[in-house]
Short mmCIF file of C-alpha atoms in Angstrom, two decimals:
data_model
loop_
_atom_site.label_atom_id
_atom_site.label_comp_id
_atom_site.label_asym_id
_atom_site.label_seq_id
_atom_site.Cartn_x
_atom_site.Cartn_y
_atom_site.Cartn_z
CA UNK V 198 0.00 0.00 0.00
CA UNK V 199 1.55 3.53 -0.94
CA UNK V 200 1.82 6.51 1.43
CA UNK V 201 -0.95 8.43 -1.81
CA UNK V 202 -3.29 4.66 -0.52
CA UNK V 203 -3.07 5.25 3.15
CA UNK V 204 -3.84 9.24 2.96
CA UNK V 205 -6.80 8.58 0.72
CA UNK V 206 -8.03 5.78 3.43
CA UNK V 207 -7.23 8.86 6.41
CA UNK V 208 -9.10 11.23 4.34
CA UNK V 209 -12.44 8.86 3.39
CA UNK V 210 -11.79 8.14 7.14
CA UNK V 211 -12.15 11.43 8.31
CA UNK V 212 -14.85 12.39 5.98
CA UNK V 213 -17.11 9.56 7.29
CA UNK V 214 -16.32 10.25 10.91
CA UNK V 215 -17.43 13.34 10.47
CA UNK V 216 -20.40 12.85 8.48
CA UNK V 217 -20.68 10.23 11.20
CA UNK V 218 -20.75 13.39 14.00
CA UNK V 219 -22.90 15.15 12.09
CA UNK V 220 -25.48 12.50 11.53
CA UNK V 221 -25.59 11.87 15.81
CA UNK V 222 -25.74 15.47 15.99
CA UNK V 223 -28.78 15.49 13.76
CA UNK V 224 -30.41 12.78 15.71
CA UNK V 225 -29.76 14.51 18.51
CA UNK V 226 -31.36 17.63 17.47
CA UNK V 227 -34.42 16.30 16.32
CA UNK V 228 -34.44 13.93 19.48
CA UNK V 229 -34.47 17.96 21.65
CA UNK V 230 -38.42 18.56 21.46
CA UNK V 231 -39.14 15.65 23.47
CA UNK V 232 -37.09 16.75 26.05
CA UNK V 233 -38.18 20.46 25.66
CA UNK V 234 -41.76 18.75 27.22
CA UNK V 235 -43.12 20.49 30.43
CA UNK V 236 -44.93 18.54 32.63
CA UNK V 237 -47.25 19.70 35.10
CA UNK V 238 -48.79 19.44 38.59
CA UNK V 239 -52.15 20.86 39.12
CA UNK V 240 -52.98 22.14 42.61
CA UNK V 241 -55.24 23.93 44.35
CA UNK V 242 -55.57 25.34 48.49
CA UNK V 243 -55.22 27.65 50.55
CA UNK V 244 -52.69 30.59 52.04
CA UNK V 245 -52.60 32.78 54.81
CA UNK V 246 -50.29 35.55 56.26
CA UNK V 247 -48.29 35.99 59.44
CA UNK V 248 -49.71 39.45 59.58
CA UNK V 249 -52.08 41.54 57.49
CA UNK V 250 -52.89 40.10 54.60
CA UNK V 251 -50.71 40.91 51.88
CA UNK V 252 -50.41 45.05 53.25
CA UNK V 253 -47.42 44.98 55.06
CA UNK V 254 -44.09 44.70 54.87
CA UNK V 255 -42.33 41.53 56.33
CA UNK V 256 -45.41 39.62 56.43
CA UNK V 257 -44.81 35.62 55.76
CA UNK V 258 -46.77 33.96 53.04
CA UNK V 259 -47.76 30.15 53.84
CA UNK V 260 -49.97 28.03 51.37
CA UNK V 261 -50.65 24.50 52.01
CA UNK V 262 -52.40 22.45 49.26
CA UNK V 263 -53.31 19.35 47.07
CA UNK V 264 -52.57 17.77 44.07
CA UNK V 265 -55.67 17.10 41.67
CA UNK V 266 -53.10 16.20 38.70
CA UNK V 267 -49.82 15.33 38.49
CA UNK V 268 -48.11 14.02 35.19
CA UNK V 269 -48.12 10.81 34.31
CA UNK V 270 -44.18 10.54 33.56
CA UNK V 271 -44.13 11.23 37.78
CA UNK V 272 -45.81 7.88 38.60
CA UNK V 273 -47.64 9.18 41.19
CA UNK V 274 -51.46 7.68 41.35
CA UNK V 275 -53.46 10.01 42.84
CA UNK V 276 -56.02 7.56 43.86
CA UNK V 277 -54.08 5.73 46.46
CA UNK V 278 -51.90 8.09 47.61
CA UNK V 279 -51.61 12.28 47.85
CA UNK V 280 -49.45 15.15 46.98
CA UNK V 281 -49.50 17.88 49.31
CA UNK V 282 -48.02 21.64 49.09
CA UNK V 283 -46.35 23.76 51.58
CA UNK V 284 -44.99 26.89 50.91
CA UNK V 285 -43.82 28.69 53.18
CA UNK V 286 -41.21 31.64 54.16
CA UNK V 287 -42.14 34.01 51.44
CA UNK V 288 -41.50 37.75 53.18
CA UNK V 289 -43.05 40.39 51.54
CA UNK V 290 -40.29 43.25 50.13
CA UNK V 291 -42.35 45.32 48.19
CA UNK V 292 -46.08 46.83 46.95
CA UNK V 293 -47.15 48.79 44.41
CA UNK V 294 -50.43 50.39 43.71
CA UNK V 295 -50.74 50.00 39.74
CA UNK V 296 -53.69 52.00 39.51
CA UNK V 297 -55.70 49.84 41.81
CA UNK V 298 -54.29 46.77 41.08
CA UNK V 299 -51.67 45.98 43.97
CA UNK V 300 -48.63 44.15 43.09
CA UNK V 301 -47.06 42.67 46.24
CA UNK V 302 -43.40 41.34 45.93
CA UNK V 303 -41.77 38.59 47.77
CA UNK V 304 -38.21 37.18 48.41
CA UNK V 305 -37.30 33.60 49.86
CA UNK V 306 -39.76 31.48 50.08
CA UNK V 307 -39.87 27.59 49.69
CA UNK V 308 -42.16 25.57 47.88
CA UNK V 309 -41.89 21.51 49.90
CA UNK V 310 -44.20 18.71 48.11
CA UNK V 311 -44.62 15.59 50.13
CA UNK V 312 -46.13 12.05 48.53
CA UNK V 313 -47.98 9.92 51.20
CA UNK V 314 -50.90 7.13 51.22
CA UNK V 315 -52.17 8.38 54.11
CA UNK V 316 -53.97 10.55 52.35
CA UNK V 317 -55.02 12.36 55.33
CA UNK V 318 -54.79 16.23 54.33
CA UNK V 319 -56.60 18.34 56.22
CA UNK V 320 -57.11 22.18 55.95
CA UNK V 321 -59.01 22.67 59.19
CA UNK V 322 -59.82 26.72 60.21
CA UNK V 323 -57.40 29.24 61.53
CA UNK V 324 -53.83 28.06 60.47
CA UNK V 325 -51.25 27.25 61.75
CA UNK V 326 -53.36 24.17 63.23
CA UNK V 327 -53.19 20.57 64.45
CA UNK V 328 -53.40 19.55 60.65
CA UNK V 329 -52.24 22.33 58.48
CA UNK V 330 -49.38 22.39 57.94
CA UNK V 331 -48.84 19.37 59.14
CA UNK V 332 -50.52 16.69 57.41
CA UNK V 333 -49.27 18.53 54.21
CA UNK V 334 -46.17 18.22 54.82
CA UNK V 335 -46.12 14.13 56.02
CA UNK V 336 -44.80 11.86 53.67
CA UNK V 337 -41.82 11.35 51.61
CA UNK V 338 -40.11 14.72 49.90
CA UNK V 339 -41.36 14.48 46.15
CA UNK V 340 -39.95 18.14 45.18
CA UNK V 341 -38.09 21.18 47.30
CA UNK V 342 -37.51 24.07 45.45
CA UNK V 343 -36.14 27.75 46.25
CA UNK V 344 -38.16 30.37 44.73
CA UNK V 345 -35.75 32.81 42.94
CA UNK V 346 -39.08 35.34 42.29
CA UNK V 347 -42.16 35.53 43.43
CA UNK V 348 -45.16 38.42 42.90
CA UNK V 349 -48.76 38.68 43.63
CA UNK V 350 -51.22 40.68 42.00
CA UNK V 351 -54.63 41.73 43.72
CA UNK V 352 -57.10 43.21 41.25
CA UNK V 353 -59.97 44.73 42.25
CA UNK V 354 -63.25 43.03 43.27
CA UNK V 355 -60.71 40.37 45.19
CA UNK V 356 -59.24 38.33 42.49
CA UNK V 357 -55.28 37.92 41.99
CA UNK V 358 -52.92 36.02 40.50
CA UNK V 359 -49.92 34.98 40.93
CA UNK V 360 -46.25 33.92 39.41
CA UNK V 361 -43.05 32.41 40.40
CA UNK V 362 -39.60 30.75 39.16
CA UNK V 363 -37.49 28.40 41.57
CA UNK V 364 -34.45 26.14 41.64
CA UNK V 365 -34.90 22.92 42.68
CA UNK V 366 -33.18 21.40 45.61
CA UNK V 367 -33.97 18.23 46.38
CA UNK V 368 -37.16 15.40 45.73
CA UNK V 369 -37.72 12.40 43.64
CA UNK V 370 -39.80 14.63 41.05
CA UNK V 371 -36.57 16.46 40.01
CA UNK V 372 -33.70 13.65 41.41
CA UNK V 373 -31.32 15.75 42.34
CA UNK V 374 -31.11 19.82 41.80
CA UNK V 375 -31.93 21.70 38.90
CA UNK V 376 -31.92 25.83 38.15
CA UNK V 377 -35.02 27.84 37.11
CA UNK V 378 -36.51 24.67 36.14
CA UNK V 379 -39.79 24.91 37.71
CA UNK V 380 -42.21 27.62 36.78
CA UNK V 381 -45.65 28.06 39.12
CA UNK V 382 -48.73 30.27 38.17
CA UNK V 383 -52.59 30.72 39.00
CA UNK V 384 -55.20 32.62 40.97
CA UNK V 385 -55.95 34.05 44.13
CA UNK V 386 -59.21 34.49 44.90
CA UNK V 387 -60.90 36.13 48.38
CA UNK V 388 -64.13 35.69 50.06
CA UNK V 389 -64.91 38.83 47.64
CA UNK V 390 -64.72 37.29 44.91
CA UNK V 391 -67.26 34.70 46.43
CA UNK V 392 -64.56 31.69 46.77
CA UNK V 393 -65.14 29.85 49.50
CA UNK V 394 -62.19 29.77 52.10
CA UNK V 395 -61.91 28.33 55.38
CA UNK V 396 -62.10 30.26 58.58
CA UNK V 397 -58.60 31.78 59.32
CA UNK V 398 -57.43 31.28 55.89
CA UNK V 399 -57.30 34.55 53.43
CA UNK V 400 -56.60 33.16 50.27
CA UNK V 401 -57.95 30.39 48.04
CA UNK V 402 -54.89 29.22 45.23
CA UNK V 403 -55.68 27.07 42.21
CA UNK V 404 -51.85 27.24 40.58
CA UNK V 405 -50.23 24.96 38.44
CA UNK V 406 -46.43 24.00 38.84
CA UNK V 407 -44.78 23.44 35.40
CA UNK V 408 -41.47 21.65 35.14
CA UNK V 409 -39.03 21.87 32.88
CA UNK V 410 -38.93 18.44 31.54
CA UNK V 411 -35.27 18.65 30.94
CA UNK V 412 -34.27 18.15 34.48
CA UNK V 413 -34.78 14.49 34.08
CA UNK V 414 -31.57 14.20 31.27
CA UNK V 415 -28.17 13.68 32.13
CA UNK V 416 -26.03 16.73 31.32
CA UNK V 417 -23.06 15.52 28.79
CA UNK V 418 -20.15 17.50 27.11
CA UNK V 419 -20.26 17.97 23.22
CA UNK V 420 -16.56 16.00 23.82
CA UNK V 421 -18.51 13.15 25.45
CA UNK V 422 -20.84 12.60 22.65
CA UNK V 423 -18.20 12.87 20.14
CA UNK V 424 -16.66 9.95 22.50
CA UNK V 425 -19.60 7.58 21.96
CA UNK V 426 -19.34 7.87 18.08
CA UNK V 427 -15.87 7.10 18.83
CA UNK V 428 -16.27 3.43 19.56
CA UNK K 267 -92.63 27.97 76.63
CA UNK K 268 -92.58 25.02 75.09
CA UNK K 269 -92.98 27.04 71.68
CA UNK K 270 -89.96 29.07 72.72
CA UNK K 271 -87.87 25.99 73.60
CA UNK K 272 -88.68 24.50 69.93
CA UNK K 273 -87.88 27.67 68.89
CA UNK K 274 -84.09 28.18 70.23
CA UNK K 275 -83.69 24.89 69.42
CA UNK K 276 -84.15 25.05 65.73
CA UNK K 277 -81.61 28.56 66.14
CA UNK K 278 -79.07 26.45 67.34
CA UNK K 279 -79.77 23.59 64.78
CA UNK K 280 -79.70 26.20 62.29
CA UNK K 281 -76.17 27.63 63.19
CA UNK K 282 -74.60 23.95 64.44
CA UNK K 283 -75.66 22.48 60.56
CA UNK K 284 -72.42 24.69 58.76
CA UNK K 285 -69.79 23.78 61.52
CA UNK K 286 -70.95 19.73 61.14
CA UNK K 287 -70.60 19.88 56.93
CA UNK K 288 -67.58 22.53 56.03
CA UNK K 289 -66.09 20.82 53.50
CA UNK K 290 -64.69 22.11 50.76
CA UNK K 291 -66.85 21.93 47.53
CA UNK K 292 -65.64 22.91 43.93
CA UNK K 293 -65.44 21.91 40.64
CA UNK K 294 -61.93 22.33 39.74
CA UNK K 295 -61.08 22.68 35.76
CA UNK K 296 -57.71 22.91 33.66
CA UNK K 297 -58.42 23.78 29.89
CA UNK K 298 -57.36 25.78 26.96
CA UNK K 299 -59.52 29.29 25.94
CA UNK K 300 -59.79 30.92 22.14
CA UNK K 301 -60.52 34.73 23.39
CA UNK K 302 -62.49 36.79 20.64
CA UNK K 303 -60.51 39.45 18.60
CA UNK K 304 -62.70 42.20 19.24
CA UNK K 305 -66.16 43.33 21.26
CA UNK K 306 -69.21 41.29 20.23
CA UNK K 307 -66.99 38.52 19.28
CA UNK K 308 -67.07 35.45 21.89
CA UNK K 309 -65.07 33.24 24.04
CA UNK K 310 -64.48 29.70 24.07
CA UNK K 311 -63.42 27.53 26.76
CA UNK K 312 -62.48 23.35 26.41
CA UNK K 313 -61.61 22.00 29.85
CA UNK K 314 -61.13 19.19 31.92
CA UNK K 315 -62.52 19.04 35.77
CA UNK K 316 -60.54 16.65 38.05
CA UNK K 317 -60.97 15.47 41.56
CA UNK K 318 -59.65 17.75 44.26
CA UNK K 319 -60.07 15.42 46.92
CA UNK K 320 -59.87 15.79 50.22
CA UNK K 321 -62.13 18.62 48.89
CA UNK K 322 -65.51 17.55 47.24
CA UNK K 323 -67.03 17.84 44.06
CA UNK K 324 -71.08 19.63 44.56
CA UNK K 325 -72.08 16.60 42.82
CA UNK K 326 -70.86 13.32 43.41
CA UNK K 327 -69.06 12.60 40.18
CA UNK K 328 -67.34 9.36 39.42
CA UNK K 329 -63.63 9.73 38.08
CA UNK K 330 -63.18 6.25 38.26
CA UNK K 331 -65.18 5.24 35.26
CA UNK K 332 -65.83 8.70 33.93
CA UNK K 333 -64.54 11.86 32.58
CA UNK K 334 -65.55 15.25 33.15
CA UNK K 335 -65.34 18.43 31.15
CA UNK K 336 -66.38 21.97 31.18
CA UNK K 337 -67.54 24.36 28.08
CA UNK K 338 -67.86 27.39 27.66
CA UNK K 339 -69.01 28.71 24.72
CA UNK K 340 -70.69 32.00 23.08
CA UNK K 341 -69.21 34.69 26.39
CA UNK K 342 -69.35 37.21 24.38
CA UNK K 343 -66.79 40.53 24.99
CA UNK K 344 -69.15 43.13 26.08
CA UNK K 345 -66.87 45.64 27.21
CA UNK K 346 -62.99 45.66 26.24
CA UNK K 347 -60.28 47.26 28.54
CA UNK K 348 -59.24 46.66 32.19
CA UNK K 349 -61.19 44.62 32.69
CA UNK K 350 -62.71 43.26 30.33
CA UNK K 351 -66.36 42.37 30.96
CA UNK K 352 -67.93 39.13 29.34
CA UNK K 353 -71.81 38.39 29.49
CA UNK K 354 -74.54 35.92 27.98
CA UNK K 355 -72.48 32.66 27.64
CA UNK K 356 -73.62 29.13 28.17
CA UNK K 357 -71.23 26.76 30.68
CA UNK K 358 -71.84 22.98 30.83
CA UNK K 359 -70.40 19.71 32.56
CA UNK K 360 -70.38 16.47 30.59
CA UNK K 361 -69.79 12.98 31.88
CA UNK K 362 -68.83 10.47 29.17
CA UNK K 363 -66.76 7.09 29.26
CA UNK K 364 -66.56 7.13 25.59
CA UNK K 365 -63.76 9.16 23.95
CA UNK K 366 -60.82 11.28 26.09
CA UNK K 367 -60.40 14.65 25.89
CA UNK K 368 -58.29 16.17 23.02
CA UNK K 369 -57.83 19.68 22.30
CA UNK K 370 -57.30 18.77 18.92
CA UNK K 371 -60.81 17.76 18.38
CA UNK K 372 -63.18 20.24 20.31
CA UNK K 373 -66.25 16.92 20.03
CA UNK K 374 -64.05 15.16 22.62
CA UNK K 375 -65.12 17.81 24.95
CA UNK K 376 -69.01 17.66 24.49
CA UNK K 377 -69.81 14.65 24.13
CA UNK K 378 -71.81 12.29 26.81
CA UNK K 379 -74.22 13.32 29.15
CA UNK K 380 -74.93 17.37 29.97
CA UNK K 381 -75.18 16.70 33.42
CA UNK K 382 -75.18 20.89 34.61
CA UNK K 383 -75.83 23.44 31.85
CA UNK K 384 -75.99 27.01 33.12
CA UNK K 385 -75.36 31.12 32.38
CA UNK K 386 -71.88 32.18 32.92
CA UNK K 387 -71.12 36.21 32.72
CA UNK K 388 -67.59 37.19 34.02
CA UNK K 389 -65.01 40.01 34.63
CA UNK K 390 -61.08 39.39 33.58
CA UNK K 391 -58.07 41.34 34.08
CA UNK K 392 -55.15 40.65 31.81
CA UNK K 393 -52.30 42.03 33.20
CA UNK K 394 -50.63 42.77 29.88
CA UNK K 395 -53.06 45.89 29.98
CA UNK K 396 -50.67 47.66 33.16
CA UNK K 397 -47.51 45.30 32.19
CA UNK K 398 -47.05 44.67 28.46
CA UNK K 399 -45.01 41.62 29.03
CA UNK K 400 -46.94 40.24 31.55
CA UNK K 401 -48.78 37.12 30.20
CA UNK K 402 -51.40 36.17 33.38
CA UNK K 403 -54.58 37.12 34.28
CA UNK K 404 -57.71 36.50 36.49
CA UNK K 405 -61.26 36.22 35.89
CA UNK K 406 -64.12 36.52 38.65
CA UNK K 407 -67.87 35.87 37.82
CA UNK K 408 -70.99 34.07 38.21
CA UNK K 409 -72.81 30.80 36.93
CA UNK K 410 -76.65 30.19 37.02
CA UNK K 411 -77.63 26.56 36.48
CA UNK K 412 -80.41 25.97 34.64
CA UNK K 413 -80.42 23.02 33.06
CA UNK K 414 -78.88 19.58 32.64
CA UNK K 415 -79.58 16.18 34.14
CA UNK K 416 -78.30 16.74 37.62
CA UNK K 417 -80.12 20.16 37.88
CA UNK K 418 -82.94 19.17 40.79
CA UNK K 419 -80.23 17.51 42.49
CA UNK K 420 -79.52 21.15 44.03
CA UNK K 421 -82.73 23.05 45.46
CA UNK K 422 -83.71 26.15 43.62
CA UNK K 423 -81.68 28.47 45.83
CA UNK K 424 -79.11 26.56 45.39
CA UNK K 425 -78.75 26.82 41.52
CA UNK K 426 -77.68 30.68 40.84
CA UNK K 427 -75.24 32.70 42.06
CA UNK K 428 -72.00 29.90 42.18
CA UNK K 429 -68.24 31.73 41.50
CA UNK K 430 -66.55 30.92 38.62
CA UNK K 431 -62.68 31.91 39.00
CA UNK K 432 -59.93 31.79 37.06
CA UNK K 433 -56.34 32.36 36.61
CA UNK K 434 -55.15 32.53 32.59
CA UNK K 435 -51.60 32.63 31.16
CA UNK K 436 -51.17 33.29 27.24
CA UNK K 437 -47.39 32.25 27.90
CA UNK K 438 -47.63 28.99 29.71
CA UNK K 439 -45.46 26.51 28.52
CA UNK K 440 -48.97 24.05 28.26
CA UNK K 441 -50.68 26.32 25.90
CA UNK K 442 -52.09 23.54 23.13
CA UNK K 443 -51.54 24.70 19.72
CA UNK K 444 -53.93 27.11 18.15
CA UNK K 445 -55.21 28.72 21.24
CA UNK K 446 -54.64 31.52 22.94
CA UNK K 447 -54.55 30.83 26.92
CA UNK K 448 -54.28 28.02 29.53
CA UNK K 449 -56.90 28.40 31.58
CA UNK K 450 -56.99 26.81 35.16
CA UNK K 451 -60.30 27.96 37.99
CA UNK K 452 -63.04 26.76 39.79
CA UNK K 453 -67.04 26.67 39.88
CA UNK K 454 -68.10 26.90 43.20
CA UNK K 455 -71.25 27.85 45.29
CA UNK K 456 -70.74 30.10 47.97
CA UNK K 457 -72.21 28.15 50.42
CA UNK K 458 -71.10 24.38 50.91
CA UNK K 459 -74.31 22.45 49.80
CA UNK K 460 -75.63 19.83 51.60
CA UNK K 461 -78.42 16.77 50.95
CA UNK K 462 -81.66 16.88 52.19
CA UNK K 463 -83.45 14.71 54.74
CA UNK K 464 -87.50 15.04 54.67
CA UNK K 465 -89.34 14.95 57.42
CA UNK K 466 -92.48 15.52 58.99
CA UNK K 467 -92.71 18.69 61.47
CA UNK K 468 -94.57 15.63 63.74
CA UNK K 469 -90.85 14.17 63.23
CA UNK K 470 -89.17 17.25 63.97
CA UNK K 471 -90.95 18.55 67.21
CA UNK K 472 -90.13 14.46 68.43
CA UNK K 473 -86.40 15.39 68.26
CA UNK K 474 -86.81 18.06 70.21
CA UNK K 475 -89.00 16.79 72.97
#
């Protein structure tokens, strides 16, 4: 074999590695919008506040809550066993009247989901109680997240709603941590609205919690991939 | 004095009956909304209710075997602006075990049995009106039943007046394709609503004897 033979292999070499590359990188990028999913959790509750009601500075938001949908992909059945909410530590650092709609900002604040058969969540009246928060947050952890933004809106008339990112910490929903991959919106609505709230509580929340369904991929350098053509 | 007795009695009865049955009683909906593009045009609402257990559905539904949605169709935009102001459209709950829900094919949503049909007028604030960027909202407003199967399963007072809320997002990242917001609320009544026991006032005096 000449030295002209065995730089003509090299180069057809080369050229198929490469076309090689680009082919997984094709397949790759067509394989994305499946991972670019969100999947959701559908939840609804109730929230209070460690002082006045969303008019003061300092005051502590709490919500505790259920689950009426979760995401398949989670494997949680809903029928035998419960996901419960608890937010909690959610200070309020700012409010601004936007010509009558009030827009109340918070920093901190967690956002703890527990999975349990015991399905024994229990609201009661005038939180903190014997069951709230406890029996929503009994059970093993299925998501903790950090909220990295939270804000409130209260229209007139005594609706609201509400939005928040967070970084997840911890929890079988997100196996391991994750940043600003968990997105949460909905309503508040108050007794003047005509929702119906327990005694104690201020605030009824129906929210959903949308995750980012690529926390649930393993992270891998360009190198790496190359690497598996390799072999 | 015996009158009087009878009397306080049935106070107290009256006042002990909310404390004994304060559950909490909605029916809870996720769907997907087509808004209209200008006043007179209507809104359209496909949506799912699920079971928010611990909390109770008015009606005993069966999610087991069935599945529920929620309509809305022909609110039209009365007034436009913050907020806007809907009026005159028809909301309805079907039970069917046939076909699932698909927001690809709107039939999948009314189809089976009307079991509530009703009135629905609302309010909604978008917040893009005060923050351009802001895709969320909330809606407040009322529902009068007034037909459907299951409509004398609630006493006449106890058919107008529920509270339909919502909270909307035109950015969510579960907005189906070709429509305009996620939707997710409630239809409530205001008061928890109970069943009935009848009895004769014969009956009743006995108790209190």
């Amino acid at each position: 074999m000449t030295s002209e033979t065995i730089q003509e292999d090299n180069v057809v070499t080369k050229l198929f590695m490469k076309t090689l590359v680009l082919a997984a990188f094709l397949v790759a990028l067509f394989a994305l919008p499946a991972f670019a999913q969100i999947h959701s959790v559908d939840y609804v509750g109730y929230g209070w506040d460690s002082g006045v009601p969303g008019k003061a500075l300092g005051d502590e938001f709490h919500f505790v809550g259920i689950a009426d949908y979760v995401d398949p992909v989670f494997g949680v059945d809903l029928g035998t066993e419960e996901l419960t909410f608890h937010v909690f530590g959610l200070l309020v650092v700012s409010e601004v009247d936007l010509g009558g709609t009030l827009m109340v900002t918070y920093s901190g604040g967690y956002m703890e989901i527990y999975q349990d058969g015991a399905m024994n969540a229990d609201w009661g009246i005038n939180p903190p109680n014997l069951t709230a928060p406890g029996t929503f947050s009994d059970g093993s952890l299925f998501f903790s997240g950090e909220f990295t933004d939270m804000t409130l809106f209260h229209f007139p008339g005594g609706g609201g709603n509400f939005e928040g990112n967070l970084n997840g910490i911890a929890g079988t929903m997100i196996d391991g941590s994750c940043t600003g991959c968990v997105y949460t919106w909905g309503g508040t609505f108050s007794t003047d609205a005509g929702a119906q709230i327990p005694e104690g509580y201020s605030l009824q929340v129906d929210g959903v919690l949308e995750i980012d369904a690529a926390v649930s991929t393993d992270e891998a350098s360009w190198g790496s991939v190359k690497a598996l053509y390799n072999n | 004095m015996k009158a009087r007795i009878l009397f306080l009695a049935i106070v107290m009865l009256t006042f002990l009956l909310p404390g004994a049955v304060m559950a909490q009683q909605f029916f809870d909906y996720f769907g997907m909304t087509l808004l209209p593009d200008t006043v007179g045009d209507s809104l359209v609402m496909y949506a799912e209710v699920r079971d928010p257990a611990p909390a109770t559905t008015p009606l005993p539904l069966d999610f087991d075997n069935y599945e529920y949605t929620m309509v809305i169709t022909d609110l039209e935009l009365v007034t436009d602006g913050f907020p806007e102001v809907y009026a005159n459209g028809t909301i309805a709950i079907y039970e069917d075990n046939g076909t699932s829900a698909d927001y690809a094919a709107t039939g999948t949503f009314t189809d089976g049995t009307a079991l509530l049909v009703g009135n629905v007028s609302m309010e909604i604030y978008h917040l893009s009106h005060v923050i351009p960027t802001n895709t969320t909202g909330n809606g407040t407003g009322t529902v009068d039943w007034i037909g459907g199967t299951n409509l004398n399963d609630f006493a006449p007072g106890d058919q107008v007046g529920w509270t339909f809320v919502v909270g909307t997002n035109s950015g969510s990242g579960l907005l189906e394709p070709g429509y305009d917001e996620v939707w997710d609320g409630k239809v409530e009544p205001v008061g928890v609503i109970v069943g009935t026991d009848r009895v004769t006032w014969d009956e009743l005096k006995s108790w209190m004897k």
